[in-house]
mmCIF file of C-alpha atoms in Angstrom:
data_model
loop_
_atom_site.group_PDB
_atom_site.id
_atom_site.type_symbol
_atom_site.label_atom_id
_atom_site.label_comp_id
_atom_site.label_asym_id
_atom_site.label_seq_id
_atom_site.Cartn_x
_atom_site.Cartn_y
_atom_site.Cartn_z
ATOM 1 C CA ILE R 1 -1.669 -24.554 -9.761
ATOM 2 C CA GLY R 2 -4.505 -21.752 -9.694
ATOM 3 C CA GLU R 3 -5.254 -18.485 -8.432
ATOM 4 C CA LYS R 4 -3.450 -17.302 -5.219
ATOM 5 C CA LYS R 5 -5.515 -15.597 -2.734
ATOM 6 C CA ASN R 6 -4.603 -13.561 0.462
ATOM 7 C CA LEU R 7 -6.616 -11.698 2.941
ATOM 8 C CA ASN R 8 -6.502 -8.575 0.991
ATOM 9 C CA ASP R 9 -8.277 -10.116 -1.951
ATOM 10 C CA PRO R 10 -11.126 -7.572 -2.730
ATOM 11 C CA LYS R 11 -13.717 -10.492 -2.527
ATOM 12 C CA ILE R 12 -12.479 -11.230 1.081
ATOM 13 C CA VAL R 13 -12.330 -7.528 2.004
ATOM 14 C CA ASN R 14 -15.876 -6.948 0.863
ATOM 15 C CA VAL R 15 -17.505 -9.760 2.898
ATOM 16 C CA ALA R 16 -15.418 -9.434 6.158
ATOM 17 C CA THR R 17 -16.776 -8.318 9.298
ATOM 18 C CA TYR R 18 -12.974 -7.373 10.381
ATOM 19 C CA ASN R 19 -9.973 -7.656 8.050
ATOM 20 C CA ASP R 20 -6.505 -5.928 8.970
ATOM 21 C CA GLY R 21 -4.553 -8.072 6.242
ATOM 22 C CA ASN R 22 -3.274 -10.360 9.009
ATOM 23 C CA LEU R 23 -6.631 -11.481 10.714
ATOM 24 C CA ALA R 24 -9.931 -11.618 8.845
ATOM 25 C CA LEU R 25 -13.551 -12.600 10.263
ATOM 26 C CA TRP R 26 -16.189 -13.406 8.001
ATOM 27 C CA ASP R 27 -19.586 -15.375 7.787
ATOM 28 C CA ASP R 28 -20.874 -14.351 4.407
ATOM 29 C CA TRP R 29 -19.269 -15.886 1.188
ATOM 30 C CA GLY R 30 -20.879 -13.319 -0.912
ATOM 31 C CA ASP R 31 -18.848 -13.354 -4.124
ATOM 32 C CA ILE R 32 -16.214 -15.659 -2.919
ATOM 33 C CA ARG R 33 -16.561 -18.826 -4.938
ATOM 34 C CA LEU R 34 -14.277 -21.929 -5.085
ATOM 35 C CA ASN R 35 -15.583 -23.409 -8.359
ATOM 36 C CA LYS R 36 -12.137 -22.981 -9.752
ATOM 37 C CA THR R 37 -8.917 -23.935 -8.525
ATOM 38 C CA ILE R 38 -7.316 -21.679 -5.908
ATOM 39 C CA GLN R 39 -4.299 -21.441 -3.554
ATOM 40 C CA THR R 40 -4.563 -19.409 -0.279
ATOM 41 C CA ASN R 41 -1.502 -17.833 1.243
ATOM 42 C CA PHE R 42 -3.297 -17.794 4.888
ATOM 43 C CA PHE R 43 -4.622 -20.263 7.429
ATOM 44 C CA ALA R 44 -8.511 -20.460 6.803
ATOM 45 C CA ILE R 45 -10.415 -21.922 9.833
ATOM 46 C CA VAL R 46 -13.985 -22.532 8.748
ATOM 47 C CA LEU R 47 -16.740 -23.697 11.199
ATOM 48 C CA CYS R 48 -20.001 -25.075 9.512
ATOM 49 C CA ILE R 49 -22.952 -23.668 11.422
ATOM 50 C CA GLN R 50 -25.706 -24.758 9.049
ATOM 51 C CA GLY R 51 -26.095 -26.700 5.776
ATOM 52 C CA LYS R 52 -23.488 -28.550 4.025
ATOM 53 C CA ALA R 53 -20.092 -27.665 2.262
ATOM 54 C CA SER R 54 -17.765 -29.871 0.227
ATOM 55 C CA VAL R 55 -14.281 -29.017 -1.032
ATOM 56 C CA HIS R 56 -11.267 -30.766 -2.219
ATOM 57 C CA ILE R 57 -8.174 -29.899 -0.318
ATOM 58 C CA ASN R 58 -5.066 -31.006 -2.209
ATOM 59 C CA GLY R 59 -7.105 -33.419 -4.073
ATOM 60 C CA ASN R 60 -8.981 -34.967 -1.119
ATOM 61 C CA LEU R 61 -12.781 -34.510 -0.732
ATOM 62 C CA TYR R 62 -14.081 -33.326 2.557
ATOM 63 C CA VAL R 63 -17.910 -32.854 3.165
ATOM 64 C CA ALA R 64 -18.844 -30.854 6.432
ATOM 65 C CA GLY R 65 -21.965 -30.304 8.104
ATOM 66 C CA PRO R 66 -22.981 -28.462 11.184
ATOM 67 C CA GLY R 67 -20.333 -28.714 13.886
ATOM 68 C CA ASP R 68 -17.430 -29.642 11.227
ATOM 69 C CA LEU R 69 -14.340 -27.598 11.125
ATOM 70 C CA PHE R 70 -12.182 -27.165 7.959
ATOM 71 C CA VAL R 71 -8.648 -25.903 8.420
ATOM 72 C CA CYS R 72 -6.899 -24.850 5.250
ATOM 73 C CA MET R 73 -3.102 -24.368 5.432
ATOM 74 C CA PRO R 74 -1.465 -21.751 3.379
ATOM 75 C CA ASP R 75 -0.401 -22.919 -0.074
ATOM 76 C CA VAL R 76 -3.003 -25.827 -0.216
ATOM 77 C CA ILE R 77 -4.927 -26.286 -3.351
ATOM 78 C CA LEU R 78 -8.687 -25.854 -3.064
ATOM 79 C CA ASN R 79 -11.115 -26.608 -5.707
ATOM 80 C CA ASP R 80 -14.538 -27.947 -6.367
ATOM 81 C CA ALA R 81 -16.150 -26.420 -3.619
ATOM 82 C CA LEU R 82 -19.851 -26.543 -3.123
ATOM 83 C CA ILE R 83 -22.043 -24.970 -0.634
ATOM 84 C CA SER R 84 -25.791 -25.662 0.127
ATOM 85 C CA ALA R 85 -28.322 -22.826 -0.100
ATOM 86 C CA ASP R 86 -28.668 -22.727 3.518
ATOM 87 C CA PHE R 87 -25.005 -22.760 4.383
ATOM 88 C CA ARG R 88 -23.808 -20.699 7.346
ATOM 89 C CA CYS R 89 -20.360 -20.811 8.839
ATOM 90 C CA HIS R 90 -17.811 -18.587 10.802
ATOM 91 C CA CYS R 91 -14.491 -18.129 9.025
ATOM 92 C CA ILE R 92 -11.191 -17.136 10.546
ATOM 93 C CA GLY R 93 -8.459 -16.172 8.198
ATOM 94 C CA VAL R 94 -4.924 -15.708 9.557
ATOM 95 C CA THR R 95 -1.649 -15.256 7.948
ATOM 96 C CA ALA R 96 1.340 -17.517 8.761
ATOM 97 C CA ASP R 97 3.179 -14.381 10.175
ATOM 98 C CA TYR R 98 0.439 -13.418 12.479
ATOM 99 C CA ILE R 99 0.264 -17.040 13.842
ATOM 100 C CA GLN R 100 4.090 -17.352 14.091
ATOM 101 C CA ARG R 101 3.920 -13.990 16.224
ATOM 102 C CA ILE R 102 0.985 -15.318 18.486
ATOM 103 C CA VAL R 103 2.591 -18.695 18.953
ATOM 104 C CA MET R 104 5.994 -16.797 19.800
ATOM 105 C CA MET R 105 3.959 -14.906 22.456
ATOM 106 C CA THR R 106 2.847 -18.014 24.093
ATOM 107 C CA ASN R 107 6.391 -19.396 24.135
ATOM 108 C CA ASN R 108 4.771 -22.613 22.947
ATOM 109 C CA ASN R 109 6.400 -25.448 20.926
ATOM 110 C CA TRP R 110 3.173 -26.479 19.336
ATOM 111 C CA ASN R 111 3.614 -27.111 15.500
ATOM 112 C CA ILE R 112 0.459 -25.768 14.305
ATOM 113 C CA ARG R 113 1.186 -26.296 10.657
ATOM 114 C CA LEU R 114 2.066 -30.065 11.141
ATOM 115 C CA PHE R 115 -1.012 -30.828 13.009
ATOM 116 C CA PHE R 116 -3.334 -29.097 10.659
ATOM 117 C CA GLU R 117 -1.645 -30.591 7.535
ATOM 118 C CA SER R 118 -2.335 -34.030 8.918
ATOM 119 C CA HIS R 119 -5.847 -33.062 10.336
ATOM 120 C CA PRO R 120 -7.559 -30.563 7.879
ATOM 121 C CA PHE R 121 -11.154 -31.726 8.969
ATOM 122 C CA MET R 122 -12.680 -32.376 12.285
ATOM 123 C CA SER R 123 -15.954 -32.877 13.830
ATOM 124 C CA LEU R 124 -16.455 -30.885 17.113
ATOM 125 C CA ALA R 125 -18.573 -31.720 20.058
ATOM 126 C CA PRO R 126 -21.489 -29.262 20.528
ATOM 127 C CA SER R 127 -19.714 -27.831 23.690
ATOM 128 C CA GLU R 128 -16.693 -27.225 21.372
ATOM 129 C CA VAL R 129 -18.721 -25.571 18.748
ATOM 130 C CA GLU R 130 -20.298 -23.311 21.361
ATOM 131 C CA GLU R 131 -16.902 -22.154 22.548
ATOM 132 C CA PHE R 132 -15.748 -21.473 19.114
ATOM 133 C CA CYS R 133 -18.854 -19.501 18.584
ATOM 134 C CA HIS R 134 -18.231 -17.475 21.665
ATOM 135 C CA TYR R 135 -14.569 -16.733 20.656
ATOM 136 C CA TYR R 136 -15.681 -15.887 17.249
ATOM 137 C CA ASN R 137 -18.497 -13.489 18.357
ATOM 138 C CA MET R 138 -16.349 -11.718 20.894
ATOM 139 C CA LEU R 139 -13.536 -11.225 18.355
ATOM 140 C CA CYS R 140 -16.253 -9.773 15.930
ATOM 141 C CA ARG R 141 -17.459 -7.335 18.656
ATOM 142 C CA LYS R 142 -14.149 -6.244 19.750
ATOM 143 C CA ALA R 143 -12.759 -5.988 16.291
ATOM 144 C CA VAL R 144 -14.959 -3.004 15.598
ATOM 145 C CA GLN R 145 -15.103 -1.397 18.943
ATOM 146 C CA PRO R 146 -12.340 1.506 19.225
ATOM 147 C CA SER R 147 -9.922 1.040 21.915
ATOM 148 C CA ARG R 148 -6.583 2.187 23.013
ATOM 149 C CA TYR R 149 -5.476 -1.321 23.411
ATOM 150 C CA HIS R 150 -7.392 -2.735 20.344
ATOM 151 C CA ARG R 151 -4.405 -4.850 18.949
ATOM 152 C CA GLU R 152 -3.601 -6.207 22.384
ATOM 153 C CA ILE R 153 -7.075 -7.174 22.997
ATOM 154 C CA ILE R 154 -7.546 -8.977 19.506
ATOM 155 C CA ASP R 155 -3.958 -10.531 20.086
ATOM 156 C CA GLY R 156 -5.165 -11.874 23.552
ATOM 157 C CA LEU R 157 -8.394 -13.256 22.249
ATOM 158 C CA ILE R 158 -6.682 -14.960 19.361
ATOM 159 C CA THR R 159 -4.033 -16.457 21.908
ATOM 160 C CA ALA R 160 -6.801 -17.861 23.922
ATOM 161 C CA PHE R 161 -8.632 -19.227 21.095
ATOM 162 C CA PHE R 162 -5.673 -21.128 19.823
ATOM 163 C CA TYR R 163 -5.024 -22.453 23.355
ATOM 164 C CA ASP R 164 -8.604 -23.803 23.499
ATOM 165 C CA MET R 165 -8.226 -25.297 19.919
ATOM 166 C CA ARG R 166 -5.019 -26.967 21.029
ATOM 167 C CA THR R 167 -6.949 -28.508 23.903
ATOM 168 C CA ILE R 168 -9.490 -29.915 21.257
ATOM 169 C CA MET R 169 -6.580 -31.197 19.096
ATOM 170 C CA ASP R 170 -4.687 -32.818 21.973
ATOM 171 C CA LYS R 171 -7.887 -34.774 22.649
ATOM 172 C CA LEU R 172 -8.001 -35.866 18.988
ATOM 173 C CA ILE R 173 -4.605 -36.926 19.030
ATOM 174 C CA GLN R 174 -5.052 -38.965 22.298
ATOM 175 C CA SER R 175 -8.154 -40.761 20.934
#
């Protein structure tokens, strides 16, 4: 099947702006290469900002350009990934346990896994890209600022991010 990757993988730790083992944020792919078959044990939400990327997710080819979003579920098989020299992205890695805790906090019946399994790729409108980037940048800033309420701030931002993602996905379902 391929090499299993988690958020504590040294290559992810080395490039992450923030990584607490349950949530990781990174822009730089550094030594992370997907030219071999891997299987993640976390959700990977990747927004293409610039350039192009392609990847096979469970055997299906997806090609992304600016404004496109990949959502890789835990245990999916990723291979044959290619990125252009000018590729830039924002990545959010989240463990299933962390998502479960956040969804429980929201007292929500949304089945995130079911939705992303059937929609691993989507194109966002410019305003949705801007919103994603605002959350991502705020998470990166707050993640490195010491605070007595650090965990609560991060959890609150991720919760708000997932509500906004759900709004986007609800629109996709209705269209």
